[in-house]
mmCIF file of C-alpha atoms and ligand atoms in Angstrom:
data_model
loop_
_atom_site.group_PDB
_atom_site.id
_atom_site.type_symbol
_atom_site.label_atom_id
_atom_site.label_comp_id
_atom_site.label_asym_id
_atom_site.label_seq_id
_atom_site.Cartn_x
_atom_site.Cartn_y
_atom_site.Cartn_z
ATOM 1 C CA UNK A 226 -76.288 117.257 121.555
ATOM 2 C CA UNK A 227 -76.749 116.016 118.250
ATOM 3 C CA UNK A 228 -79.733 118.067 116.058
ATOM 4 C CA UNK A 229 -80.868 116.457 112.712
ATOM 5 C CA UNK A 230 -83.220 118.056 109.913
ATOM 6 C CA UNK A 231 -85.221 116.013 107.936
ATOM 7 C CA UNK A 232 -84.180 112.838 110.064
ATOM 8 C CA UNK A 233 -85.873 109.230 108.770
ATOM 9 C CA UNK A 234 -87.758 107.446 111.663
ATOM 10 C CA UNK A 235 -87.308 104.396 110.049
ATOM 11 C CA UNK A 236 -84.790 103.106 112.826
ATOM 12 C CA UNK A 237 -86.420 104.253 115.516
ATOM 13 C CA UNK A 238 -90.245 102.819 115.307
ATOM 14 C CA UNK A 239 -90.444 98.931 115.642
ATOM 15 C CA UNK A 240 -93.211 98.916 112.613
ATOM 16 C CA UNK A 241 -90.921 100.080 110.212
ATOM 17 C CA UNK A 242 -92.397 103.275 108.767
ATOM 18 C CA UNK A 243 -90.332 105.021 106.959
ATOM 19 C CA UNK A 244 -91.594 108.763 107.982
ATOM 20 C CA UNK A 245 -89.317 111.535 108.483
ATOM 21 C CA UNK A 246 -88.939 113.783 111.427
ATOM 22 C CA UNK A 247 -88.595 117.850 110.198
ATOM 23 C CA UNK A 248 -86.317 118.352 113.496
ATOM 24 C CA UNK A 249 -84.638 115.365 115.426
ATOM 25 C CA UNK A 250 -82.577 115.919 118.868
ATOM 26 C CA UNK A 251 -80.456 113.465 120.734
ATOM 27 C CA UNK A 252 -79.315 114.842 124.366
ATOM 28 C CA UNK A 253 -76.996 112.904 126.173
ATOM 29 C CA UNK A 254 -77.095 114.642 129.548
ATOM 30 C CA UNK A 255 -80.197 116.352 132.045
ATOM 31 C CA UNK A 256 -78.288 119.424 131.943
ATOM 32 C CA UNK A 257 -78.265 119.395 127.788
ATOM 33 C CA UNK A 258 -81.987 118.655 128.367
ATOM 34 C CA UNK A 259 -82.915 121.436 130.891
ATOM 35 C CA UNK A 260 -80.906 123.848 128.324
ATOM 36 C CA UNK A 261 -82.652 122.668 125.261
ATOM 37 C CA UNK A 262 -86.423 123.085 126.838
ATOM 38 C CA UNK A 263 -85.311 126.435 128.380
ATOM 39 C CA UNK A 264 -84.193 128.202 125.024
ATOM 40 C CA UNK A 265 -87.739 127.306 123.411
ATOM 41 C CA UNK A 266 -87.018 127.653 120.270
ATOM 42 C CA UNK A 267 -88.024 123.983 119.031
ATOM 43 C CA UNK A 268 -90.498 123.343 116.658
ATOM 44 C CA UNK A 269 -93.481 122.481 117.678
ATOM 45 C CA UNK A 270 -95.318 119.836 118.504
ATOM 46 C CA UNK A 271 -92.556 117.908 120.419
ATOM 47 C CA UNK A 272 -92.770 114.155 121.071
ATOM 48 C CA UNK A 273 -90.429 112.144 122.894
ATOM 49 C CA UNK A 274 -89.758 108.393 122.109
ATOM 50 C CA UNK A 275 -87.865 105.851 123.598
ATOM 51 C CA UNK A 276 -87.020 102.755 121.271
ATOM 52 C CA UNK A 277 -90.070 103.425 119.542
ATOM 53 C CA UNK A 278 -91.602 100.035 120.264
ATOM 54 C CA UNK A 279 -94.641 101.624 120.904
ATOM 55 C CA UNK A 280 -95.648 103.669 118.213
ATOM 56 C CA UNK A 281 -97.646 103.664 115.317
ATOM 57 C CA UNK A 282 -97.110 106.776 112.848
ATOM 58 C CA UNK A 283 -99.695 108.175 110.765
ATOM 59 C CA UNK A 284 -97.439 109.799 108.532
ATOM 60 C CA UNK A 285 -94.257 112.451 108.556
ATOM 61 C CA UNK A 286 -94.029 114.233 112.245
ATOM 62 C CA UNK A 287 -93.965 118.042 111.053
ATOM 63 C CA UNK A 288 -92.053 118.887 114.800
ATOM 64 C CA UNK A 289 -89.410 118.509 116.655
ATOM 65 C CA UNK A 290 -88.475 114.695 117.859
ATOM 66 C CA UNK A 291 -86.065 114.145 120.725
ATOM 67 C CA UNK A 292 -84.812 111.095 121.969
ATOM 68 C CA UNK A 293 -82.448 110.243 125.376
ATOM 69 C CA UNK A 294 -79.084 108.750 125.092
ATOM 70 C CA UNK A 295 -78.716 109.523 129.099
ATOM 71 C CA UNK A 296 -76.727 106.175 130.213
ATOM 72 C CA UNK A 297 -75.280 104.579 133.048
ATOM 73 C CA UNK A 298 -76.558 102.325 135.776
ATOM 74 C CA UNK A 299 -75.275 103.462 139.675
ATOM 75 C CA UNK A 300 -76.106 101.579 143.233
ATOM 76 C CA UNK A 301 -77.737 104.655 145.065
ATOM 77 C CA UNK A 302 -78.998 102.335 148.032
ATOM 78 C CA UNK A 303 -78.125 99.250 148.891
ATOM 79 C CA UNK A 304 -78.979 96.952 152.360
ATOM 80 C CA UNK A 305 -78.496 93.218 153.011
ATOM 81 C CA UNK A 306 -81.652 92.501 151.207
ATOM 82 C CA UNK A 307 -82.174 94.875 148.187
ATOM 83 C CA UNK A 308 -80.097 97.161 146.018
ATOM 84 C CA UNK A 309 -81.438 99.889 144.285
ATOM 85 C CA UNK A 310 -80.346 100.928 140.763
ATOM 86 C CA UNK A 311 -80.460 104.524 139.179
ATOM 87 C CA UNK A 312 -80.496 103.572 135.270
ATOM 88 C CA UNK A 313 -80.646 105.930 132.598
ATOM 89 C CA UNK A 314 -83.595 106.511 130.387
ATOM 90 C CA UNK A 315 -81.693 105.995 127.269
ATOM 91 C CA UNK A 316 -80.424 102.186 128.496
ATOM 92 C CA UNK A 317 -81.902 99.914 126.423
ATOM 93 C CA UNK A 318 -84.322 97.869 128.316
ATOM 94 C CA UNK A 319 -83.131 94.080 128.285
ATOM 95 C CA UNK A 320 -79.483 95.589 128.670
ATOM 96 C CA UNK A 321 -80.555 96.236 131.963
ATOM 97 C CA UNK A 322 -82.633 93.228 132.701
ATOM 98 C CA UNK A 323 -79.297 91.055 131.235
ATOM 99 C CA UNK A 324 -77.148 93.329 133.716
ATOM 100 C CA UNK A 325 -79.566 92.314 136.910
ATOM 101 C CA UNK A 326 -78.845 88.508 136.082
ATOM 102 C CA UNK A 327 -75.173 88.965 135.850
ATOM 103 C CA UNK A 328 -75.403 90.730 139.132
ATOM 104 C CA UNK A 329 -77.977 87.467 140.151
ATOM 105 C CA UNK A 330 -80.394 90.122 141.203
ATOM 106 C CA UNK A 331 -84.061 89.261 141.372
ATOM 107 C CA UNK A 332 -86.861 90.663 140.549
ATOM 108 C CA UNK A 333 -86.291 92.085 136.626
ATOM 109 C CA UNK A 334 -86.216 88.601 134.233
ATOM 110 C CA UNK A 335 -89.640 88.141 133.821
ATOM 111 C CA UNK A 336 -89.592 91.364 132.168
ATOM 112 C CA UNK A 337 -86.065 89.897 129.785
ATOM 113 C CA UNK A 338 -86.302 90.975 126.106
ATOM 114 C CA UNK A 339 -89.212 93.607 126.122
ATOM 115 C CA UNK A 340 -88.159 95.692 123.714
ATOM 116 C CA UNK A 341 -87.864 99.696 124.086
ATOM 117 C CA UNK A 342 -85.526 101.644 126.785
ATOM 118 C CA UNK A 343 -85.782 102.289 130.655
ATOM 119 C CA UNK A 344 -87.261 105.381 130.336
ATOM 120 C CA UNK A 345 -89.884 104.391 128.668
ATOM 121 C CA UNK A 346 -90.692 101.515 131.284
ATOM 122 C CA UNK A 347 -91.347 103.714 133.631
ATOM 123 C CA UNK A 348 -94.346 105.597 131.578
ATOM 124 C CA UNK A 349 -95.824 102.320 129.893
ATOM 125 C CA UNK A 350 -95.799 100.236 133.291
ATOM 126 C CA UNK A 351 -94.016 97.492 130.908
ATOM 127 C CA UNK A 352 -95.286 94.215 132.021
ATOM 128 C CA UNK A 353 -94.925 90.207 131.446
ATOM 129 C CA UNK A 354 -95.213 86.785 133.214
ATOM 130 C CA UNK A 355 -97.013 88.189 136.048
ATOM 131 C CA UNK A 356 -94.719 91.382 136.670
ATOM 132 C CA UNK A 357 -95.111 95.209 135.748
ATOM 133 C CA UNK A 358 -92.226 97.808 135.921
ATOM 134 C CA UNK A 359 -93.742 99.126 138.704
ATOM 135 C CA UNK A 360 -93.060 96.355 141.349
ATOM 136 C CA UNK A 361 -89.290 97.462 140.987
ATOM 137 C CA UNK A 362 -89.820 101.251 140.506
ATOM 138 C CA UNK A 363 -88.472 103.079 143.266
ATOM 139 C CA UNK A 364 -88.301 106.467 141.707
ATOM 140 C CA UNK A 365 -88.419 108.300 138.534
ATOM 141 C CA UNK A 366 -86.508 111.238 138.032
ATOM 142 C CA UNK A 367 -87.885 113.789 135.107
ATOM 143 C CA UNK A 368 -87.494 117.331 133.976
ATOM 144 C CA UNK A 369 -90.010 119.214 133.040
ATOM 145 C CA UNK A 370 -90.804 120.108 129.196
ATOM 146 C CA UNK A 371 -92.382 124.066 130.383
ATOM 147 C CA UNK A 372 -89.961 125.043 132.960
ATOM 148 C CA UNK A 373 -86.639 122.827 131.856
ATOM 149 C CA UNK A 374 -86.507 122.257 135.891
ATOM 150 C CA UNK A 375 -85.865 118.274 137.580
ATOM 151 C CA UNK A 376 -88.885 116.865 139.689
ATOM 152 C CA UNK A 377 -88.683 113.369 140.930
ATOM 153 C CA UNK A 378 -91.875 111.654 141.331
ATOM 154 C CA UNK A 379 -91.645 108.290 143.832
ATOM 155 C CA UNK A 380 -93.362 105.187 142.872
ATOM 156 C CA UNK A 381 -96.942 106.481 144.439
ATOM 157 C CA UNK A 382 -97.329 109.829 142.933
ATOM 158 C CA UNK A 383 -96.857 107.782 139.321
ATOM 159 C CA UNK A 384 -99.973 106.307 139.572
ATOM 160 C CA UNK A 385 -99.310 103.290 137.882
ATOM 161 C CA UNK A 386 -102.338 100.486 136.843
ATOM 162 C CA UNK A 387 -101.904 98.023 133.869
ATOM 163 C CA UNK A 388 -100.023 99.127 131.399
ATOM 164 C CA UNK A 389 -100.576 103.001 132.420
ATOM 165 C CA UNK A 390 -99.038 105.759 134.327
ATOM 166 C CA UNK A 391 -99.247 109.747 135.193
ATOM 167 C CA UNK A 392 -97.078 110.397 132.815
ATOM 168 C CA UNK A 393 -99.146 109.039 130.068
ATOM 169 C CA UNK A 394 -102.366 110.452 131.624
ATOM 170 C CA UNK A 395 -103.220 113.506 133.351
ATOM 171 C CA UNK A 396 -99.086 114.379 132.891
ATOM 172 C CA UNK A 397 -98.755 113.169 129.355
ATOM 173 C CA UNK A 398 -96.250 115.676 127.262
ATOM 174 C CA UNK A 399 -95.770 117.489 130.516
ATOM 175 C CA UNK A 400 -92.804 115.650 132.251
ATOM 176 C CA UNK A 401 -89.487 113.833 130.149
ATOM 177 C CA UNK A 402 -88.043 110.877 132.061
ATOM 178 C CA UNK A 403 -84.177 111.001 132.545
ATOM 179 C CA UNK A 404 -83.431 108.362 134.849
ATOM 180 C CA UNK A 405 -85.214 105.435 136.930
ATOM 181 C CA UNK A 406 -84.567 103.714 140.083
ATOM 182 C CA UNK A 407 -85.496 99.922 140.057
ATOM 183 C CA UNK A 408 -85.268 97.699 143.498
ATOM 184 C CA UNK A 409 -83.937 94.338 142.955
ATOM 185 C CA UNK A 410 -83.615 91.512 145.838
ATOM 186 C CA UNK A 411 -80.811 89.858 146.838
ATOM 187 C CA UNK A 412 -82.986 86.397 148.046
ATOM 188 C CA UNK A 413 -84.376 84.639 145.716
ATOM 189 C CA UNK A 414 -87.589 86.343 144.141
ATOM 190 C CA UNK A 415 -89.959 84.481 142.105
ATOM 191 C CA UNK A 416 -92.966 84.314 140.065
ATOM 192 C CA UNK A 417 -93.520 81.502 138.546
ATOM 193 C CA UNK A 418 -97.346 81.416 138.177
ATOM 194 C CA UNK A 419 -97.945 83.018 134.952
ATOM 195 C CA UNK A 420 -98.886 81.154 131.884
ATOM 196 C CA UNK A 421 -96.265 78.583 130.597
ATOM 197 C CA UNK A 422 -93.485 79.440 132.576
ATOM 198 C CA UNK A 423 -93.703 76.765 135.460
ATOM 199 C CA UNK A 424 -94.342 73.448 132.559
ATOM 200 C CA UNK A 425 -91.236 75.393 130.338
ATOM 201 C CA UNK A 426 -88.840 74.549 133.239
ATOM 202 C CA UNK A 427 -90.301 71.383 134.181
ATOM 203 C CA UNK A 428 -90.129 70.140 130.426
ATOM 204 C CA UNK A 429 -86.370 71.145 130.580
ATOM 205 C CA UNK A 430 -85.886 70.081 134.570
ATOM 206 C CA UNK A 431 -83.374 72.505 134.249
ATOM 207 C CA UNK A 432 -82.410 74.291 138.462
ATOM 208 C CA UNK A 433 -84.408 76.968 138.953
ATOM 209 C CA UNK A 434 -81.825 79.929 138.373
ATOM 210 C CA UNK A 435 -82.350 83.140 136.787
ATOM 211 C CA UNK A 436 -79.830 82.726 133.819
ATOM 212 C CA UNK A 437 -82.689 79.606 133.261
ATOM 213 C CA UNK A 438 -85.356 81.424 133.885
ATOM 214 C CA UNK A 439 -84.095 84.429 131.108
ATOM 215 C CA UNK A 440 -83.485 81.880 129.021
ATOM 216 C CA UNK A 441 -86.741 80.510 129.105
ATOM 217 C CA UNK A 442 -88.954 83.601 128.920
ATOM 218 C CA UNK A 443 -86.941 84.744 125.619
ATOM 219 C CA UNK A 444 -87.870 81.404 123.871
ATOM 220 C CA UNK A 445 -91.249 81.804 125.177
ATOM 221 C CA UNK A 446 -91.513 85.371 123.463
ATOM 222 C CA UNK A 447 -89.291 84.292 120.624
ATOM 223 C CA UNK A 448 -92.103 81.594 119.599
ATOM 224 C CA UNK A 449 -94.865 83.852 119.639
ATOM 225 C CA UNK A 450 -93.614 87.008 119.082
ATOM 226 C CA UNK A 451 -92.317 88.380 115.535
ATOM 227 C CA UNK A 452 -88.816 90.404 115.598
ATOM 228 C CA UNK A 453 -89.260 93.455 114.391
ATOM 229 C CA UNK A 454 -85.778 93.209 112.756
ATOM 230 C CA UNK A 455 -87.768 90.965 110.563
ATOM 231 C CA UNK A 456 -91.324 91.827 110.673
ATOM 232 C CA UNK A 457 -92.619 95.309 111.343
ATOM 233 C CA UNK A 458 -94.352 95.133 114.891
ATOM 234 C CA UNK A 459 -94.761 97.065 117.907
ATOM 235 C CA UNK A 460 -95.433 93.704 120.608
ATOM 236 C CA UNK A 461 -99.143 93.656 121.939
ATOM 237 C CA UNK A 462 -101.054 96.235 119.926
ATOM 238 C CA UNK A 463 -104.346 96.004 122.185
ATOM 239 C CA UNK A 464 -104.504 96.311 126.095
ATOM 240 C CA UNK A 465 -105.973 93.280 127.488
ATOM 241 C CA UNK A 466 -109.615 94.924 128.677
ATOM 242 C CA UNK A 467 -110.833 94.306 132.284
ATOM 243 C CA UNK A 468 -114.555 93.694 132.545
ATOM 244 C CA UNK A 469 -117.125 93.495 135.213
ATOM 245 C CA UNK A 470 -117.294 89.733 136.678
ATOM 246 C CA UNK A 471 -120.842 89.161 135.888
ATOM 247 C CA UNK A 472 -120.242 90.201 131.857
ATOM 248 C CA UNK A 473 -117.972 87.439 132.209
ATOM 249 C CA UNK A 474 -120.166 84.727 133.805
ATOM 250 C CA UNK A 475 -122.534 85.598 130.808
ATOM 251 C CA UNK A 476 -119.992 85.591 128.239
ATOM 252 C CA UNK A 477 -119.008 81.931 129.865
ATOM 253 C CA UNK A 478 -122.213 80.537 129.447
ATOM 254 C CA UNK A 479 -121.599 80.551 125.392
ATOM 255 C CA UNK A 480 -117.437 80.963 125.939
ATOM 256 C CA UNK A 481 -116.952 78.310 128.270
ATOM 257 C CA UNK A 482 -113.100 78.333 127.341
ATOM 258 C CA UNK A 483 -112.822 82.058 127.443
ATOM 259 C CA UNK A 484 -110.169 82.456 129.875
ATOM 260 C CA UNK A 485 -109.258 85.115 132.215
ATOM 261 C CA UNK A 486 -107.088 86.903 134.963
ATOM 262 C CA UNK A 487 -108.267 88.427 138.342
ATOM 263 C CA UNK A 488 -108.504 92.474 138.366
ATOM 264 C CA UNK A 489 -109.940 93.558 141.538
ATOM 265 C CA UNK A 490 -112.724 92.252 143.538
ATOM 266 C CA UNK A 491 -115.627 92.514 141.560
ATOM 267 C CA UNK A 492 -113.245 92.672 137.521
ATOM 268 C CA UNK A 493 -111.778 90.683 135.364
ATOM 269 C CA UNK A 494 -109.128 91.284 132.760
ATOM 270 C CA UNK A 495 -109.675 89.207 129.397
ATOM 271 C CA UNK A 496 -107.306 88.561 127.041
ATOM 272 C CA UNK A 497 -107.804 90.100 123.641
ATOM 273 C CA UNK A 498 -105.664 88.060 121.877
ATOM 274 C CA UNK A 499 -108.224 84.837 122.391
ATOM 275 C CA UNK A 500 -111.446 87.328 121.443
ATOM 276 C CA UNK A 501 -109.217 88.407 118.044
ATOM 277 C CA UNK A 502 -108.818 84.896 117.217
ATOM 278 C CA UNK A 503 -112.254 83.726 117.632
ATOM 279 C CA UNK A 504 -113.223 86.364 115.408
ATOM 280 C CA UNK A 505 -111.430 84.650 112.993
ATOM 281 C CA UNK A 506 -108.523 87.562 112.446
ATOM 282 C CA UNK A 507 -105.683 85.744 113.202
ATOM 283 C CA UNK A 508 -102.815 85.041 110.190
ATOM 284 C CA UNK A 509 -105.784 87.525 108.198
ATOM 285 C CA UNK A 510 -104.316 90.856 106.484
ATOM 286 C CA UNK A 511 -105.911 93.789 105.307
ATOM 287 C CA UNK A 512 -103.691 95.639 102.528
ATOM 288 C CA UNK A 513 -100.117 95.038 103.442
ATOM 289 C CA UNK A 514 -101.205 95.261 107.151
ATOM 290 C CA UNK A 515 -101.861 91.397 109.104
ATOM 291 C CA UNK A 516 -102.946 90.146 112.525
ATOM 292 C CA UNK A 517 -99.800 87.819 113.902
ATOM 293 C CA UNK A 518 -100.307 83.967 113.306
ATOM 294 C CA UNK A 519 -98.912 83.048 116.154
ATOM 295 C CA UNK A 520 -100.148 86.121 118.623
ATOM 296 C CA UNK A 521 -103.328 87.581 117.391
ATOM 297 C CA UNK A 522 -102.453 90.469 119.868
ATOM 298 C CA UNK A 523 -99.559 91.635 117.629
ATOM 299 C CA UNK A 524 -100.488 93.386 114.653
ATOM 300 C CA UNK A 525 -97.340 92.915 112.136
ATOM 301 C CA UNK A 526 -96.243 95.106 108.588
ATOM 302 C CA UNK A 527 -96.300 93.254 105.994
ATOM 303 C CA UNK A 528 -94.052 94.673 104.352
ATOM 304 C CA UNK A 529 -94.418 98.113 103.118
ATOM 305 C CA UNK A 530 -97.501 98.883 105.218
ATOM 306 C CA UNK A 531 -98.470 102.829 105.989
ATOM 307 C CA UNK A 532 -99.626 103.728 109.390
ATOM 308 C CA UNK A 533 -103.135 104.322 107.730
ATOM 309 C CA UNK A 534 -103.635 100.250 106.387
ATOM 310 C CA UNK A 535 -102.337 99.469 110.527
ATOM 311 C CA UNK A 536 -104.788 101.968 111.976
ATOM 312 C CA UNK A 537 -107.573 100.156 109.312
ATOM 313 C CA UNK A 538 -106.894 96.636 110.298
ATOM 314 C CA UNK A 539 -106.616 97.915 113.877
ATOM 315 C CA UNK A 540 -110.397 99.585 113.840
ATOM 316 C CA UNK A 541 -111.956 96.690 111.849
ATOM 317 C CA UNK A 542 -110.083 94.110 114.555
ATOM 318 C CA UNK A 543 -111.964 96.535 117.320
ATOM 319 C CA UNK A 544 -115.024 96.011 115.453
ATOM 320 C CA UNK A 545 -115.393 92.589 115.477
ATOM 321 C CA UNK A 546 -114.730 92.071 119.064
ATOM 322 C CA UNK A 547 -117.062 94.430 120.058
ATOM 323 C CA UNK A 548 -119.786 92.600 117.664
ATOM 324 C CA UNK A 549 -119.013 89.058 118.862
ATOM 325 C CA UNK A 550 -118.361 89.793 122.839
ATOM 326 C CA UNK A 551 -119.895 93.213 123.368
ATOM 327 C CA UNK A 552 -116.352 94.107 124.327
ATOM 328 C CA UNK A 553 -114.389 97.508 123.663
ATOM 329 C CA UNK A 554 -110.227 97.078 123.407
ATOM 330 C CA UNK A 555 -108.343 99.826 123.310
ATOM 331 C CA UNK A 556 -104.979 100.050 121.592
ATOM 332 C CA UNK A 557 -101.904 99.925 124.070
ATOM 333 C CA UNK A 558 -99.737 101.405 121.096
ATOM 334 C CA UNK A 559 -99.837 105.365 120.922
ATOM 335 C CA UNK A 560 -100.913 106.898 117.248
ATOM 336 C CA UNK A 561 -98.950 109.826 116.215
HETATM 337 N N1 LIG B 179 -104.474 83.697 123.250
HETATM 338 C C1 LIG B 179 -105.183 83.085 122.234
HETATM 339 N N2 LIG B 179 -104.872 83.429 120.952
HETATM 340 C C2 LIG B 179 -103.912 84.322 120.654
HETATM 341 C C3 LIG B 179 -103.197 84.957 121.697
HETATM 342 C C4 LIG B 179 -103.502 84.622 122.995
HETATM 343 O O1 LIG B 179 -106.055 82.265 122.457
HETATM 344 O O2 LIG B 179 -103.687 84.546 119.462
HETATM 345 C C5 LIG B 179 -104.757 83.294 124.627
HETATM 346 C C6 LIG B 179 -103.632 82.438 125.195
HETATM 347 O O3 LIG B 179 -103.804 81.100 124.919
HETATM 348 C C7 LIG B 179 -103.751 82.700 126.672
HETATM 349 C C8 LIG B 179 -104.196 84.150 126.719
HETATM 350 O O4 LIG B 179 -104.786 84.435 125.457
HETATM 351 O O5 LIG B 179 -104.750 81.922 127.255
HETATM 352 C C9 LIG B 179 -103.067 85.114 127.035
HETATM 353 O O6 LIG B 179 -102.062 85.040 126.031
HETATM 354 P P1 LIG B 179 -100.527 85.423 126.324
HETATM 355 O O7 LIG B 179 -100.032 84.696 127.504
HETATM 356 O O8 LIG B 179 -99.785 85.288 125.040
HETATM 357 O O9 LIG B 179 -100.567 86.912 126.800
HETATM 358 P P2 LIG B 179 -101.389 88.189 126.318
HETATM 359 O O10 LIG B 179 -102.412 88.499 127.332
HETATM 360 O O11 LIG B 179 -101.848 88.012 124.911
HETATM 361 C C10 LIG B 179 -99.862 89.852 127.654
HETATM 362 C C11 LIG B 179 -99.091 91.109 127.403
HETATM 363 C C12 LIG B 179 -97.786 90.807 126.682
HETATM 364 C C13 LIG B 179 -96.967 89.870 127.544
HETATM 365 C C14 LIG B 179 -97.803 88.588 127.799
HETATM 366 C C15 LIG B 179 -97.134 87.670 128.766
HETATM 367 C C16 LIG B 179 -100.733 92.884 127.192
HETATM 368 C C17 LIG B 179 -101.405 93.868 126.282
HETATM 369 N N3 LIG B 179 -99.880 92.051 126.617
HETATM 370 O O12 LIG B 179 -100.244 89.324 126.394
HETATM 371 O O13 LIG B 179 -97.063 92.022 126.550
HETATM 372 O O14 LIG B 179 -95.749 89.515 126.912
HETATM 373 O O15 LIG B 179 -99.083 88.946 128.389
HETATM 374 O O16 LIG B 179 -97.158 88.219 130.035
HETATM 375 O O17 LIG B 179 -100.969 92.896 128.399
HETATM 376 C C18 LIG B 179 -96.663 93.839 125.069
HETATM 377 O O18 LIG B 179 -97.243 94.557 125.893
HETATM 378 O O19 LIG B 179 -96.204 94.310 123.997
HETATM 379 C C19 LIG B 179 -96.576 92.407 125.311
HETATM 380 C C20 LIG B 179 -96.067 91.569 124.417
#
C-alpha cells in the first residue's frame, strides 16, 4: 500500500489543477482495502477517484484520497456465445476496451478511448455511440467504506439510467468498486446507428471489423474532443437533459433544427452541446476558463485555470441555456 502526505493531484484530474491531497493512498489488493477501512484511522473526508476524468476541484482536498491499482482481467464464465470478464477497477478503461478487440469480442468499442478506469465505469454508466457500460455489466463487486466487508451488487440492484448509478446516488461514498464483470459476445454485435459512425465507414468502405470500427470512433473523438495531455478537460462537462415531448414540439416551432434522441415514451433527451452553441458560448472563455471550439459540451483550461473560473464559466453557460430554451443542464462532472 503506498500512503503519501501532501500528494499533488495534478496527475490524477484530467483539468489539470494543481491541488494537493493532505493524505493520498494507493491499495493494490481488496484485502489491503478491507484492512485500510477497518483500522479507521484516515482522515476525513475520504474520496475515491478513478483516473480523475471526472472531476473538477475547487481547491486543496484537506482528507484522505485513495485510489485503486487492483488489476487483472480473468474469464469467470464463458459459453459458446458470450464470455464474461472480471476486470479490475484500477485497469485503465480503453486498456480493456483495446484487450476485447484483440480477443475480437463484441460489444465494448463503441465505448474505445473514454478516458478514466473500469471502476469508475461502472459508477458513471460511461456511455458513447449508442452504448452505456451497463449493457455489458454483469456484476460489480465492492467493499464497503463503514464495515471494510465485500458485497457484490448484479447489474439490477445498480440502478443504472444515463450517465447515473446507485453508487453515485442513494449509495454515493458508501460502497468502493474493486472489480467489474463485463459480458462480451462472441457473434458479431453491432451498433452502428449513432451519429457519424455508419457515413465514417462508408467514406472509408473499409469491412466492417472491430479493429475498423476502434479505429474509427477514436478519430471521431480525436476531432472533437481536446486531450487532456494537452488541454485541461474532463470530456462532456454537462449531461445531455431529457425533457418532456411536448416542451420539445414548442421549442421546434422556433428551433426547427434542434435535434434530439428518444428517452422513454412520452421524453426526450436534448443535446446540450447544440443549446451551448446557440447561445453563442462556443470557442468563448471566461478568465483562463473556455467552452471547446469544436465540442461546446467540453469545457477546457486554458491554461492555468482554478476550479473557481471552471465552476464560473460553468454557471454562466447554465444560465444562458436556461434563458434562451427554458432548459436546466446539470453538470455530469462531480465538484469537489
Ligand atoms: N452539437 C452541436 N454543437 C456542439 C456539440 C454538439 O450542435 O458544439 C450537436 C451535434 O451536431 C449533434 C448533437 O449535438 O447533433 C450531439 O453531439 P455529439 O454527437 O457530439 O454528442 P453529445 O451529445 O454532445 C454525448 C456524450 C459524449 C459522447 C457522445 C457520443 C453526454 C453528456 N455526452 O455527447 O460523452 O462521446 O455523446 O456518443 O452524454 C462524456 O461523457 O464525457 C462524453 C464525451
Amino acid at each position: 500500500m503506498k500512503e503519501l502526505k501532501d500528494y499533488s493531484l495534478l496527475h490524477h484530474n484530467t483539468f489539470g489543477m494543481d491541488v494537493y491531497a493532505a493524505y493520498f493512498v494507493e491499495y493494490g489488493s481488496e484485502d489491503e482495502l478491507c484492512t485500510f477501512l477497518k483500522q479507521k484511522s484516515y482522515k476525513l473526508p475520504l474520496l475515491h477517484i478513478g483516473g480523475g476524468s471526472n472531476l473538477l476541484f475547487s481547491g486543496n482536498f484537506e482528507g484522505t484520497v485513495l485510489h485503486s491499482a487492483i488489476k487483472g482481467y480473468e474469464i469467470v464464465a464463458e459459453t459458446s456465445d458470450t464470455v464474461d470478464v472480471r476486470v479490475g477497477a484500477g485497469e485503465v478503461w480503453d486498456d480493456f476496451v483495446a484487450y476485447t478487440v484483440q480477443h475480437n469480442w463484441y460489444g465494448a468499442v463503441n465505448l474505445s478511448l473514454i478516458p478514466g478506469e473500469v471502476g469508475a465505469s461502472a459508477v458513471q454508466n460511461i456511455g458513447a455511440y449508442g452504448v452505456e457500460a451497463k449493457d455489458l455489466i454483469v456484476a460489480v463487486d465492492t467493499v464497503c467504506v463503514d464495515t471494510g466487508e465485500f458485497r457484490r451488487f448484479t447489474n439490477k440492484e445498480c440502478e443504472y439510467a444515463y450517465r447515473k448509478s446507485i453508487f453515485k446516488l442513494d449509495l454515493k461514498g458508501k460502497y468502493i468498486v474493486t472489480y467489474v464483470t463485463y459480458r462480451l459476445h462472441k457473434q458479431p454485435v453491432w451498433h452502428l446507428d449513432y451519429g457519424n459512425i455508419r457515413t465514417e465507414l462508408e467514406k472509408e468502405a473499409c469491412p466492417l471489423t472491430l479493429e475498423n470500427l476502434r479505429r474509427i470512433v477514436i478519430r471521431i473523438r480525436e476531432d472533437k474532443l481536446p486531450d487532456p495531455a494537452q488541454t485541461g478537460n474532463a470530456g462532456s462537462f454537462f449531461m445531455n437533459p431529457v425533457i418532456p415531448k411536448e416542451q420539445f414540439e414548442a421549442l421546434r416551432r422556433t428551433y426547427p433544427d434542434m435535434p434530439s434522441y428518444p428517452a422513454g415514451e412520452n421524453f426526450v433527451k436534448v443535446p446540450a452541446g447544440w443549446m451551448i452553441e446557440r447561445c453563442g458560448w462556443k470557442g468563448k472563455s471566461l478568465g483562463h476558463a473556455g467552452v471547446h471550439s469544436r465540442q461546446a459540451l467540453v469545457l477546457v483550461n486554458l491554461g492555468g485555470a482554478t476550479g473557481q473560473e471552471v465552476m464560473h464559466l460553468a454557471n454562466a453557460v447554465v444560465a444562458s441555456v436556461k434563458e434562451k430554451f427554458g432548459i436546466d443542464i446539470y453538470p455530469e462532472v462531480n465538484y469537489i
